[in-house]
Amino acid sequence: MGDRRYGGRSAQQRRGDRRERLLEAALDLIGTQGYAAATVGALCGAAGVSTRTFYEEFGGREDVLLAVHDQITAAGFAALTDALAATASEQLHARIHRSVHAYLGAVASDTRQARVAFVEVVGVSPRVERHRLAWRRRIIGLLETEAAATAHRVSSPRRDFRIAAIALIGAVNELGHHWSLQPEAMPLDAVATEITRLAAAAFAL
Amino acid sequence: MGDRRYGGRSAQQRRGDRRERLLEAALDLIGTQGYAAATVGALCGAAGVSTRTFYEEFGGREDVLLAVHDQITAAGFAALTDALAATASEQLHARIHRSVHAYLGAVASDTRQARVAFVEVVGVSPRVERHRLAWRRRIIGLLETEAAATAHRVSSPRRDFRIAAIALIGAVNELGHHWSLQPEAMPLDAVATEITRLAAAAFAL
DNA sequence: CCCATCTGGTCAGAGATCTTTTCAGAATCA
DNA sequence: TGATTCTGAAAAGATCTCTGACCAGATGGG
């Protein structure tokens, strides 16, 4: 059980490569056929990995779903955070517009990602559900903080933005889902504009 | 294979009764343990019905989920339609507020119903997904029509309300889900008020 | 009051998957 | 060549779904 080179790559590289291929196969299978169709066998077949190796990399089928979901949501979260930071000095409308644009661009521009994040990950098991809700809490917190800061800046009456944040997340995700289903029928800009309208009202000034 | 009375009830009554018990058991199991836990065996055990009888009443496990979902969503849809009709002459804000109140009262006041409608029914299979999206299209259509009529009444510029309708549905469902999880932390009135704020902006006048 | 008939539950099992472990053997390296 | 690495196939075990056979209790006609 040494770690000599094999196929021209080190043990770590080979291992990372397999994980990569498994994650890519998972995104593709879950995102196009659904989580139910992504059995361990199908996953391994698509990734060109043996079931034995699979269990060396992941604890089970569900772990792969969690990993893929993490990747997608983390990217979306980062895009949102970056956009908020990059537009900190801009007008509220432009800021929201660009942030929504960034978030949906990261999460929903790939139909498969959108399906995983908005559909396949919902209601799978208690564990996955905890995971999903933890992410959502994080985003709610981010929006709440941001809203409170904005309200403070324009010295608006302070109020609880939690409900507004939840509502916005629901709106964005639902639109992201629809948009990913028929991107041509619903330009991303129109979606961002609509959300901007709502968000401006929610964080009313 | 006659249909004589038995246990004091006709064949139809007995049959309807069993169906009733199965649906109640399904709402309870799916709404508290999740769809995955609602196996045919568990369903039959909870309903006091044999598996044989089960397959006389339903084509399979999925049919029960669809039936329960139909019940819940149809009730919500009816509550919404009724509220919209009953408030046709009222101010926009009051109208929206009461309609949201009615819809969420019907769908989300029972945690189990909310979980079935907002979580367990999502991403189960292509067939269930078609069902869910068909319902959503129906609600989108209702909101679109209503928005267009309102815009016409106040002679606002006509625009496409489809995106706004989708966003609102997402917001309402997400809040309904959260509300059902912790009703005490989030009074229904506050939820309705928030949605009213958003909807007024969405159907901007 | 009794029994042929109906009704519906219990039980067992065939058939299908899935998950996870184990094994044989091909490919690669030292 | 012999050890290492990894795939593909097969095996073991666990569920589930759905069907069919059997049985206890209820009913209504005689």
Short mmCIF file of C-alpha atoms (C1' of nucleotides) in Angstrom, two decimals:
data_model
loop_
_atom_site.label_atom_id
_atom_site.label_comp_id
_atom_site.label_asym_id
_atom_site.label_seq_id
_atom_site.Cartn_x
_atom_site.Cartn_y
_atom_site.Cartn_z
CA MET A 1 0.00 0.00 0.00
CA GLY A 2 2.67 2.41 -1.02
CA ASP A 3 1.94 5.35 -3.26
CA ARG A 4 3.99 4.85 -6.33
CA ARG A 5 3.18 6.48 -9.66
CA TYR A 6 0.71 4.74 -11.94
CA GLY A 7 -0.46 5.84 -15.37
CA GLY A 8 2.02 8.68 -15.09
CA ARG A 9 0.29 10.22 -12.06
CA SER A 10 0.82 10.08 -8.34
CA ALA A 11 -1.56 8.37 -5.95
CA GLN A 12 -3.04 11.69 -4.93
CA GLN A 13 -3.52 12.78 -8.51
CA ARG A 14 -5.18 9.52 -9.46
CA ARG A 15 -7.43 9.71 -6.48
CA GLY A 16 -8.39 13.32 -7.15
CA ASP A 17 -9.00 12.46 -10.76
CA ARG A 18 -11.37 9.65 -9.92
CA ARG A 19 -13.24 11.87 -7.50
CA GLU A 20 -13.47 14.50 -10.19
CA ARG A 21 -14.83 12.04 -12.72
CA LEU A 22 -17.34 10.71 -10.22
CA LEU A 23 -18.56 14.21 -9.40
CA GLU A 24 -18.86 15.10 -13.07
CA ALA A 25 -20.76 11.89 -13.75
CA ALA A 26 -23.00 12.61 -10.77
CA LEU A 27 -23.79 16.13 -11.95
CA ASP A 28 -24.66 14.75 -15.35
CA LEU A 29 -26.73 11.79 -14.22
CA ILE A 30 -28.57 13.50 -11.39
CA GLY A 31 -29.01 16.67 -13.40
CA THR A 32 -30.51 14.93 -16.41
CA GLN A 33 -32.02 11.66 -15.20
CA GLY A 34 -32.70 12.50 -11.56
CA TYR A 35 -31.21 11.31 -8.30
CA ALA A 36 -33.20 8.10 -8.36
CA ALA A 37 -31.49 7.08 -11.60
CA ALA A 38 -28.04 7.80 -10.21
CA THR A 39 -27.37 4.40 -8.69
CA VAL A 40 -23.88 3.49 -7.63
CA GLY A 41 -23.58 1.23 -10.65
CA ALA A 42 -24.66 3.92 -13.09
CA LEU A 43 -22.38 6.45 -11.47
CA CYS A 44 -19.38 4.14 -11.67
CA GLY A 45 -20.18 3.15 -15.24
CA ALA A 46 -20.37 6.77 -16.35
CA ALA A 47 -17.21 7.70 -14.48
CA GLY A 48 -15.22 4.67 -15.55
CA VAL A 49 -14.54 3.70 -11.97
CA SER A 50 -15.12 0.42 -10.23
CA THR A 51 -17.62 0.12 -7.44
CA ARG A 52 -14.80 -0.86 -5.17
CA THR A 53 -12.99 2.38 -5.83
CA PHE A 54 -16.26 4.23 -5.43
CA TYR A 55 -16.56 3.15 -1.83
CA GLU A 56 -13.01 4.19 -1.22
CA GLU A 57 -13.89 7.71 -2.25
CA PHE A 58 -17.42 8.14 -0.95
CA GLY A 59 -19.34 6.66 1.93
CA GLY A 60 -22.32 6.00 -0.29
CA ARG A 61 -24.66 7.32 -2.91
CA GLU A 62 -25.97 10.11 -0.77
CA ASP A 63 -22.50 11.51 -0.11
CA VAL A 64 -22.08 12.13 -3.82
CA LEU A 65 -25.31 14.10 -3.95
CA LEU A 66 -24.17 16.17 -1.00
CA ALA A 67 -20.79 16.80 -2.59
CA VAL A 68 -22.31 17.92 -5.89
CA HIS A 69 -24.82 20.08 -4.10
CA ASP A 70 -22.08 21.64 -2.03
CA GLN A 71 -20.08 22.48 -5.12
CA ILE A 72 -22.99 24.17 -6.83
CA THR A 73 -24.28 26.05 -3.82
CA ALA A 74 -20.84 27.14 -2.69
CA ALA A 75 -20.19 28.56 -6.16
CA GLY A 76 -23.50 30.41 -6.06
CA PHE A 77 -22.85 31.70 -2.58
CA ALA A 78 -19.39 32.90 -3.55
CA ALA A 79 -20.72 34.60 -6.68
CA LEU A 80 -23.36 36.34 -4.59
CA THR A 81 -20.90 37.42 -1.91
CA ASP A 82 -18.44 38.70 -4.50
CA ALA A 83 -21.10 40.63 -6.37
CA LEU A 84 -22.36 42.23 -3.18
CA ALA A 85 -18.85 43.22 -2.20
CA ALA A 86 -17.97 44.50 -5.66
CA THR A 87 -21.05 46.71 -5.81
CA ALA A 88 -20.97 47.95 -2.25
CA SER A 89 -20.92 51.57 -3.29
CA GLU A 90 -23.47 51.38 -6.07
CA GLN A 91 -27.12 52.28 -6.17
CA LEU A 92 -29.40 49.72 -4.55
CA HIS A 93 -31.14 48.76 -7.78
CA ALA A 94 -27.96 48.17 -9.71
CA ARG A 95 -26.52 46.30 -6.80
CA ILE A 96 -29.41 43.89 -6.51
CA HIS A 97 -29.62 43.45 -10.24
CA ARG A 98 -25.99 42.53 -10.58
CA SER A 99 -26.02 40.27 -7.55
CA VAL A 100 -29.01 38.29 -8.76
CA HIS A 101 -27.44 38.10 -12.16
CA ALA A 102 -24.24 36.74 -10.65
CA TYR A 103 -26.00 34.22 -8.42
CA LEU A 104 -28.23 32.81 -11.13
CA GLY A 105 -25.40 32.86 -13.63
CA ALA A 106 -23.40 30.66 -11.30
CA VAL A 107 -26.16 28.30 -10.22
CA ALA A 108 -28.68 28.10 -13.03
CA SER A 109 -26.88 28.69 -16.30
CA ASP A 110 -26.21 24.96 -16.42
CA THR A 111 -29.54 23.17 -16.53
CA ARG A 112 -28.10 20.19 -14.74
CA GLN A 113 -26.84 22.29 -11.86
CA ALA A 114 -30.19 24.02 -11.55
CA ARG A 115 -32.00 20.71 -11.46
CA VAL A 116 -29.72 19.35 -8.77
CA ALA A 117 -29.88 22.48 -6.64
CA PHE A 118 -33.58 23.25 -6.97
CA VAL A 119 -35.22 19.90 -7.49
CA GLU A 120 -33.25 16.74 -6.92
CA VAL A 121 -31.83 17.77 -3.57
CA VAL A 122 -35.23 18.46 -2.06
CA GLY A 123 -36.80 15.96 0.31
CA VAL A 124 -34.30 13.15 -0.24
CA SER A 125 -33.61 12.18 3.38
CA PRO A 126 -33.32 13.84 6.79
CA ARG A 127 -29.59 14.18 6.37
CA VAL A 128 -29.72 15.79 2.95
CA GLU A 129 -32.54 18.00 4.14
CA ARG A 130 -30.45 19.23 7.05
CA HIS A 131 -27.70 20.03 4.62
CA ARG A 132 -29.98 21.94 2.30
CA LEU A 133 -31.57 23.93 5.10
CA ALA A 134 -28.17 24.78 6.58
CA TRP A 135 -27.16 26.34 3.28
CA ARG A 136 -30.39 28.22 3.11
CA ARG A 137 -29.93 29.57 6.61
CA ARG A 138 -26.54 30.83 5.54
CA ILE A 139 -27.99 32.70 2.59
CA ILE A 140 -30.83 34.06 4.70
CA GLY A 141 -28.27 35.37 7.15
CA LEU A 142 -26.27 37.02 4.40
CA LEU A 143 -29.33 38.76 2.98
CA GLU A 144 -30.53 39.80 6.43
CA THR A 145 -27.19 41.34 7.27
CA GLU A 146 -27.00 43.08 3.95
CA ALA A 147 -30.52 44.42 4.27
CA ALA A 148 -29.92 45.71 7.78
CA ALA A 149 -26.71 47.42 6.67
CA THR A 150 -28.46 49.06 3.75
CA ALA A 151 -31.34 50.17 5.93
CA HIS A 152 -28.88 51.66 8.37
CA ARG A 153 -27.00 53.47 5.64
CA VAL A 154 -30.09 55.25 4.39
CA SER A 155 -31.33 55.55 7.99
CA SER A 156 -34.54 53.70 7.28
CA PRO A 157 -36.61 52.41 10.15
CA ARG A 158 -35.00 49.16 11.25
CA ARG A 159 -37.26 46.15 10.94
CA ASP A 160 -37.00 42.40 10.74
CA PHE A 161 -35.82 41.43 7.27
CA ARG A 162 -35.86 37.72 7.91
CA ILE A 163 -39.22 37.10 6.32
CA ALA A 164 -38.33 39.26 3.37
CA ALA A 165 -35.08 37.36 2.91
CA ILE A 166 -36.86 34.02 2.89
CA ALA A 167 -39.42 35.27 0.41
CA LEU A 168 -36.70 36.52 -1.91
CA ILE A 169 -34.81 33.25 -1.80
CA GLY A 170 -37.97 31.44 -2.73
CA ALA A 171 -38.60 33.83 -5.58
CA VAL A 172 -35.06 33.58 -6.92
CA ASN A 173 -34.92 29.83 -6.71
CA GLU A 174 -38.29 29.34 -8.34
CA LEU A 175 -37.32 31.66 -11.17
CA GLY A 176 -33.95 29.99 -11.45
CA HIS A 177 -35.68 26.66 -11.84
CA HIS A 178 -38.04 27.96 -14.51
CA TRP A 179 -35.29 29.79 -16.27
CA SER A 180 -33.16 26.67 -16.43
CA LEU A 181 -36.10 24.78 -17.96
CA GLN A 182 -36.60 27.25 -20.79
CA PRO A 183 -33.82 29.79 -20.94
CA GLU A 184 -34.93 31.13 -24.29
CA ALA A 185 -38.44 31.96 -23.10
CA MET A 186 -37.18 34.06 -20.23
CA PRO A 187 -34.04 36.16 -20.58
CA LEU A 188 -31.86 36.28 -17.51
CA ASP A 189 -31.99 40.04 -17.54
CA ALA A 190 -35.77 40.02 -17.30
CA VAL A 191 -35.54 37.66 -14.35
CA ALA A 192 -32.99 39.84 -12.61
CA THR A 193 -35.10 42.91 -13.28
CA GLU A 194 -38.17 41.29 -11.76
CA ILE A 195 -36.27 40.20 -8.68
CA THR A 196 -34.81 43.66 -8.37
CA ARG A 197 -38.30 45.10 -8.33
CA LEU A 198 -39.32 42.70 -5.57
CA ALA A 199 -36.15 43.07 -3.53
CA ALA A 200 -36.34 46.84 -3.63
CA ALA A 201 -39.85 46.60 -2.23
CA ALA A 202 -38.87 44.00 0.33
CA PHE A 203 -35.96 46.00 1.68
CA ALA A 204 -38.16 49.01 1.30
CA LEU A 205 -36.54 52.32 1.77
CA MET B 1 -68.73 -10.53 -6.64
CA GLY B 2 -72.01 -8.97 -5.61
CA ASP B 3 -72.15 -5.85 -3.55
CA ARG B 4 -74.15 -6.69 -0.52
CA ARG B 5 -73.99 -4.76 2.72
CA TYR B 6 -71.27 -5.67 5.15
CA GLY B 7 -70.50 -4.19 8.53
CA GLY B 8 -73.56 -2.04 8.04
CA ARG B 9 -72.17 -0.32 4.96
CA SER B 10 -72.51 -0.80 1.24
CA ALA B 11 -69.65 -1.89 -0.96
CA GLN B 12 -69.15 1.67 -2.13
CA GLN B 13 -69.08 3.01 1.39
CA ARG B 14 -66.58 0.39 2.52
CA ARG B 15 -64.41 1.07 -0.46
CA GLY B 16 -64.55 4.82 0.06
CA ASP B 17 -63.75 4.30 3.71
CA ARG B 18 -60.65 2.29 2.97
CA ARG B 19 -59.50 4.86 0.46
CA GLU B 20 -60.08 7.55 3.05
CA ARG B 21 -58.05 5.71 5.66
CA LEU B 22 -55.24 5.10 3.20
CA LEU B 23 -55.12 8.78 2.24
CA GLU B 24 -55.11 9.85 5.88
CA ALA B 25 -52.33 7.39 6.65
CA ALA B 26 -50.41 8.64 3.65
CA LEU B 27 -50.72 12.27 4.70
CA ASP B 28 -49.48 11.34 8.13
CA LEU B 29 -46.61 9.10 7.08
CA ILE B 30 -45.36 11.19 4.18
CA GLY B 31 -45.90 14.42 6.06
CA THR B 32 -43.96 13.31 9.13
CA GLN B 33 -41.53 10.59 8.00
CA GLY B 34 -41.15 11.49 4.34
CA TYR B 35 -42.18 9.78 1.12
CA ALA B 36 -39.32 7.31 1.28
CA ALA B 37 -40.66 5.94 4.57
CA ALA B 38 -44.15 5.54 3.19
CA THR B 39 -43.75 2.04 1.80
CA VAL B 40 -46.81 0.09 0.80
CA GLY B 41 -46.43 -2.03 3.91
CA ALA B 42 -46.21 0.94 6.24
CA LEU B 43 -49.14 2.61 4.54
CA CYS B 44 -51.30 -0.49 4.86
CA GLY B 45 -50.28 -1.06 8.46
CA ALA B 46 -51.18 2.48 9.43
CA ALA B 47 -54.47 2.35 7.57
CA GLY B 48 -55.44 -1.11 8.78
CA VAL B 49 -55.79 -2.36 5.24
CA SER B 50 -54.21 -5.34 3.53
CA THR B 51 -51.75 -4.95 0.71
CA ARG B 52 -54.15 -6.85 -1.46
CA THR B 53 -56.84 -4.26 -0.85
CA PHE B 54 -54.30 -1.54 -1.37
CA TYR B 55 -53.66 -2.63 -4.91
CA GLU B 56 -57.38 -2.76 -5.52
CA GLU B 57 -57.60 0.90 -4.63
CA PHE B 58 -54.35 2.35 -5.99
CA GLY B 59 -52.10 1.41 -8.84
CA GLY B 60 -49.04 1.78 -6.63
CA ARG B 61 -47.20 3.81 -4.07
CA GLU B 62 -46.80 6.81 -6.31
CA ASP B 63 -50.52 7.07 -6.97
CA VAL B 64 -51.12 7.67 -3.28
CA LEU B 65 -48.64 10.52 -3.25
CA LEU B 66 -50.33 12.05 -6.26
CA ALA B 67 -53.76 11.69 -4.66
CA VAL B 68 -52.65 13.33 -1.41
CA HIS B 69 -50.90 16.08 -3.30
CA ASP B 70 -53.98 16.66 -5.40
CA GLN B 71 -56.14 16.98 -2.32
CA ILE B 72 -53.88 19.53 -0.70
CA THR B 73 -53.20 21.60 -3.79
CA ALA B 74 -56.79 21.56 -4.92
CA ALA B 75 -57.86 22.85 -1.52
CA GLY B 76 -55.27 25.61 -1.70
CA PHE B 77 -56.26 26.51 -5.22
CA ALA B 78 -59.93 26.66 -4.26
CA ALA B 79 -59.18 28.79 -1.20
CA LEU B 80 -57.20 31.17 -3.37
CA THR B 81 -59.84 31.37 -6.06
CA ASP B 82 -62.57 31.94 -3.50
CA ALA B 83 -60.63 34.65 -1.71
CA LEU B 84 -59.90 36.43 -4.97
CA ALA B 85 -63.55 36.30 -5.95
CA ALA B 86 -64.78 37.38 -2.53
CA THR B 87 -62.52 40.42 -2.48
CA ALA B 88 -62.97 41.46 -6.08
CA SER B 89 -64.10 44.94 -5.16
CA GLU B 90 -61.63 45.62 -2.38
CA GLN B 91 -58.41 47.58 -2.34
CA LEU B 92 -55.47 45.76 -3.89
CA HIS B 93 -53.52 45.46 -0.67
CA ALA B 94 -56.39 44.03 1.32
CA ARG B 95 -57.17 41.70 -1.52
CA ILE B 96 -53.71 40.28 -1.75
CA HIS B 97 -53.39 40.03 1.99
CA ARG B 98 -56.59 38.07 2.38
CA SER B 99 -55.85 35.83 -0.56
CA VAL B 100 -52.41 34.88 0.68
CA HIS B 101 -53.87 34.33 4.10
CA ALA B 102 -56.50 32.03 2.67
CA TYR B 103 -54.06 30.07 0.52
CA LEU B 104 -51.51 29.49 3.25
CA GLY B 105 -54.23 28.78 5.77
CA ALA B 106 -55.47 26.00 3.53
CA VAL B 107 -52.12 24.54 2.51
CA ALA B 108 -49.67 25.20 5.30
CA SER B 109 -51.58 25.34 8.57
CA ASP B 110 -51.09 21.58 8.82
CA THR B 111 -47.36 20.89 8.96
CA ARG B 112 -47.85 17.54 7.29
CA GLN B 113 -49.65 19.07 4.35
CA ALA B 114 -46.98 21.72 3.96
CA ARG B 115 -44.26 19.11 3.96
CA VAL B 116 -46.02 17.02 1.35
CA ALA B 117 -46.82 19.98 -0.89
CA PHE B 118 -43.52 21.83 -0.61
CA VAL B 119 -40.93 19.16 0.00
CA GLU B 120 -41.88 15.53 -0.45
CA VAL B 121 -43.53 15.96 -3.81
CA VAL B 122 -40.48 17.59 -5.37
CA GLY B 123 -38.25 15.58 -7.67
CA VAL B 124 -39.77 12.17 -7.02
CA SER B 125 -40.13 10.93 -10.58
CA PRO B 126 -40.89 12.31 -14.04
CA ARG B 127 -44.56 11.52 -13.60
CA VAL B 128 -44.90 13.22 -10.23
CA GLU B 129 -42.88 16.13 -11.52
CA ARG B 130 -45.25 16.57 -14.46
CA HIS B 131 -48.13 16.60 -12.02
CA ARG B 132 -46.52 19.18 -9.80
CA LEU B 133 -45.58 21.46 -12.68
CA ALA B 134 -49.08 21.19 -14.15
CA TRP B 135 -50.53 22.50 -10.91
CA ARG B 136 -48.01 25.26 -10.84
CA ARG B 137 -48.85 26.28 -14.37
CA ARG B 138 -52.46 26.51 -13.32
CA ILE B 139 -51.64 28.83 -10.45
CA ILE B 140 -49.33 30.90 -12.61
CA GLY B 141 -52.18 31.30 -15.10
CA LEU B 142 -54.58 32.38 -12.38
CA LEU B 143 -52.19 35.01 -11.06
CA GLU B 144 -51.34 36.24 -14.53
CA THR B 145 -54.98 36.68 -15.40
CA GLU B 146 -55.70 38.40 -12.14
CA ALA B 147 -52.73 40.72 -12.54
CA ALA B 148 -53.69 41.63 -16.08
CA ALA B 149 -57.27 42.35 -15.01
CA THR B 150 -56.10 44.54 -12.15
CA ALA B 151 -53.67 46.39 -14.39
CA HIS B 152 -56.47 46.97 -16.83
CA ARG B 153 -58.81 48.25 -14.14
CA VAL B 154 -56.38 50.91 -12.98
CA SER B 155 -55.29 51.45 -16.59
CA SER B 156 -51.67 50.67 -15.88
CA PRO B 157 -49.29 49.94 -18.71
CA ARG B 158 -49.86 46.33 -19.70
CA ARG B 159 -46.78 44.15 -19.31
CA ASP B 160 -45.91 40.49 -18.99
CA PHE B 161 -46.78 39.34 -15.49
CA ARG B 162 -45.61 35.79 -16.00
CA ILE B 163 -42.23 36.25 -14.41
CA ALA B 164 -43.74 38.17 -11.53
CA ALA B 165 -46.28 35.40 -10.99
CA ILE B 166 -43.59 32.74 -10.86
CA ALA B 167 -41.53 34.78 -8.43
CA LEU B 168 -44.50 35.24 -6.15
CA ILE B 169 -45.34 31.58 -6.13
CA GLY B 170 -41.79 30.81 -5.16
CA ALA B 171 -41.90 33.38 -2.38
CA VAL B 172 -45.22 32.14 -1.03
CA ASN B 173 -44.22 28.50 -1.10
CA GLU B 174 -40.87 29.11 0.53
CA LEU B 175 -42.50 31.13 3.26
CA GLY B 176 -45.24 28.55 3.61
CA HIS B 177 -42.59 25.91 4.11
CA HIS B 178 -40.75 27.94 6.73
CA TRP B 179 -43.92 28.94 8.43
CA SER B 180 -45.03 25.34 8.73
CA LEU B 181 -41.69 24.46 10.31
CA GLN B 182 -41.92 27.07 13.06
CA PRO B 183 -45.36 28.67 13.11
CA GLU B 184 -44.72 30.39 16.42
CA ALA B 185 -41.60 32.19 15.18
CA MET B 186 -43.41 33.70 12.24
CA PRO B 187 -47.05 34.80 12.54
CA LEU B 188 -49.14 34.14 9.46
CA ASP B 189 -50.14 37.77 9.36
CA ALA B 190 -46.53 38.87 9.10
CA VAL B 191 -46.02 36.45 6.24
CA ALA B 192 -49.11 37.70 4.45
CA THR B 193 -48.00 41.29 5.00
CA GLU B 194 -44.59 40.60 3.51
CA ILE B 195 -46.06 38.88 0.49
CA THR B 196 -48.48 41.73 0.07
CA ARG B 197 -45.57 44.14 -0.06
CA LEU B 198 -43.88 42.06 -2.73
CA ALA B 199 -47.00 41.41 -4.75
CA ALA B 200 -47.95 45.05 -4.78
CA ALA B 201 -44.52 45.83 -6.18
CA ALA B 202 -44.67 42.96 -8.66
CA PHE B 203 -48.03 43.98 -10.05
CA ALA B 204 -46.85 47.52 -9.73
CA LEU B 205 -49.36 50.21 -10.25
"C1'" DC C 1 -80.49 -21.25 14.02
"C1'" DC C 2 -77.25 -22.85 10.45
"C1'" DC C 3 -74.46 -22.76 6.60
"C1'" DA C 4 -73.08 -21.31 1.94
"C1'" DT C 5 -71.18 -17.15 0.53
"C1'" DC C 6 -68.79 -12.92 0.75
"C1'" DT C 7 -65.26 -9.91 2.47
"C1'" DG C 8 -60.99 -8.58 3.66
"C1'" DG C 9 -56.78 -9.51 6.49
"C1'" DT C 10 -52.53 -12.42 7.24
"C1'" DC C 11 -48.84 -14.79 5.42
"C1'" DA C 12 -45.50 -16.42 2.22
"C1'" DG C 13 -43.03 -15.87 -1.79
"C1'" DA C 14 -41.53 -14.71 -6.62
"C1'" DG C 15 -39.15 -11.14 -8.91
"C1'" DA C 16 -36.56 -6.81 -9.11
"C1'" DT C 17 -33.48 -3.65 -7.62
"C1'" DC C 18 -29.79 -1.71 -4.83
"C1'" DT C 19 -25.91 -1.53 -1.85
"C1'" DT C 20 -21.69 -3.17 -0.42
"C1'" DT C 21 -17.99 -6.72 -0.20
"C1'" DT C 22 -15.08 -9.95 -2.33
"C1'" DC C 23 -12.33 -11.98 -6.03
"C1'" DA C 24 -9.98 -12.83 -10.30
"C1'" DG C 25 -7.36 -10.88 -13.63
"C1'" DA C 26 -5.56 -7.11 -16.69
"C1'" DA C 27 -2.51 -3.19 -16.80
"C1'" DT C 28 1.42 -0.78 -14.96
"C1'" DC C 29 5.54 -0.16 -12.77
"C1'" DA C 30 10.22 -1.10 -10.46
"C1'" DT D 1 9.48 -11.08 -12.88
"C1'" DG D 2 6.96 -9.91 -9.02
"C1'" DA D 3 4.46 -6.39 -6.58
"C1'" DT D 4 1.02 -2.81 -7.03
"C1'" DT D 5 -3.13 -0.62 -8.72
"C1'" DC D 6 -7.47 -0.76 -10.42
"C1'" DT D 7 -11.43 -2.54 -13.22
"C1'" DG D 8 -15.21 -5.67 -14.11
"C1'" DA D 9 -17.88 -9.35 -12.63
"C1'" DA D 10 -19.90 -11.87 -9.28
"C1'" DA D 11 -21.72 -12.78 -4.80
"C1'" DA D 12 -24.14 -11.79 -0.51
"C1'" DG D 13 -27.70 -9.47 1.81
"C1'" DA D 14 -31.34 -6.25 2.35
"C1'" DT D 15 -35.49 -4.09 0.83
"C1'" DC D 16 -39.58 -3.34 -1.88
"C1'" DT D 17 -43.34 -4.30 -4.85
"C1'" DC D 18 -46.91 -6.98 -6.08
"C1'" DT D 19 -49.46 -11.63 -6.45
"C1'" DG D 20 -51.68 -15.61 -4.82
"C1'" DA D 21 -53.25 -18.92 -1.34
"C1'" DC D 22 -55.41 -19.40 2.86
"C1'" DC D 23 -58.39 -18.27 6.82
"C1'" DA D 24 -61.42 -15.95 10.29
"C1'" DG D 25 -65.43 -13.35 10.79
"C1'" DA D 26 -69.79 -11.40 9.14
"C1'" DT D 27 -74.19 -11.88 6.56
"C1'" DG D 28 -78.44 -13.25 4.71
"C1'" DG D 29 -81.27 -16.97 2.94
"C1'" DG D 30 -83.45 -21.08 4.15
#
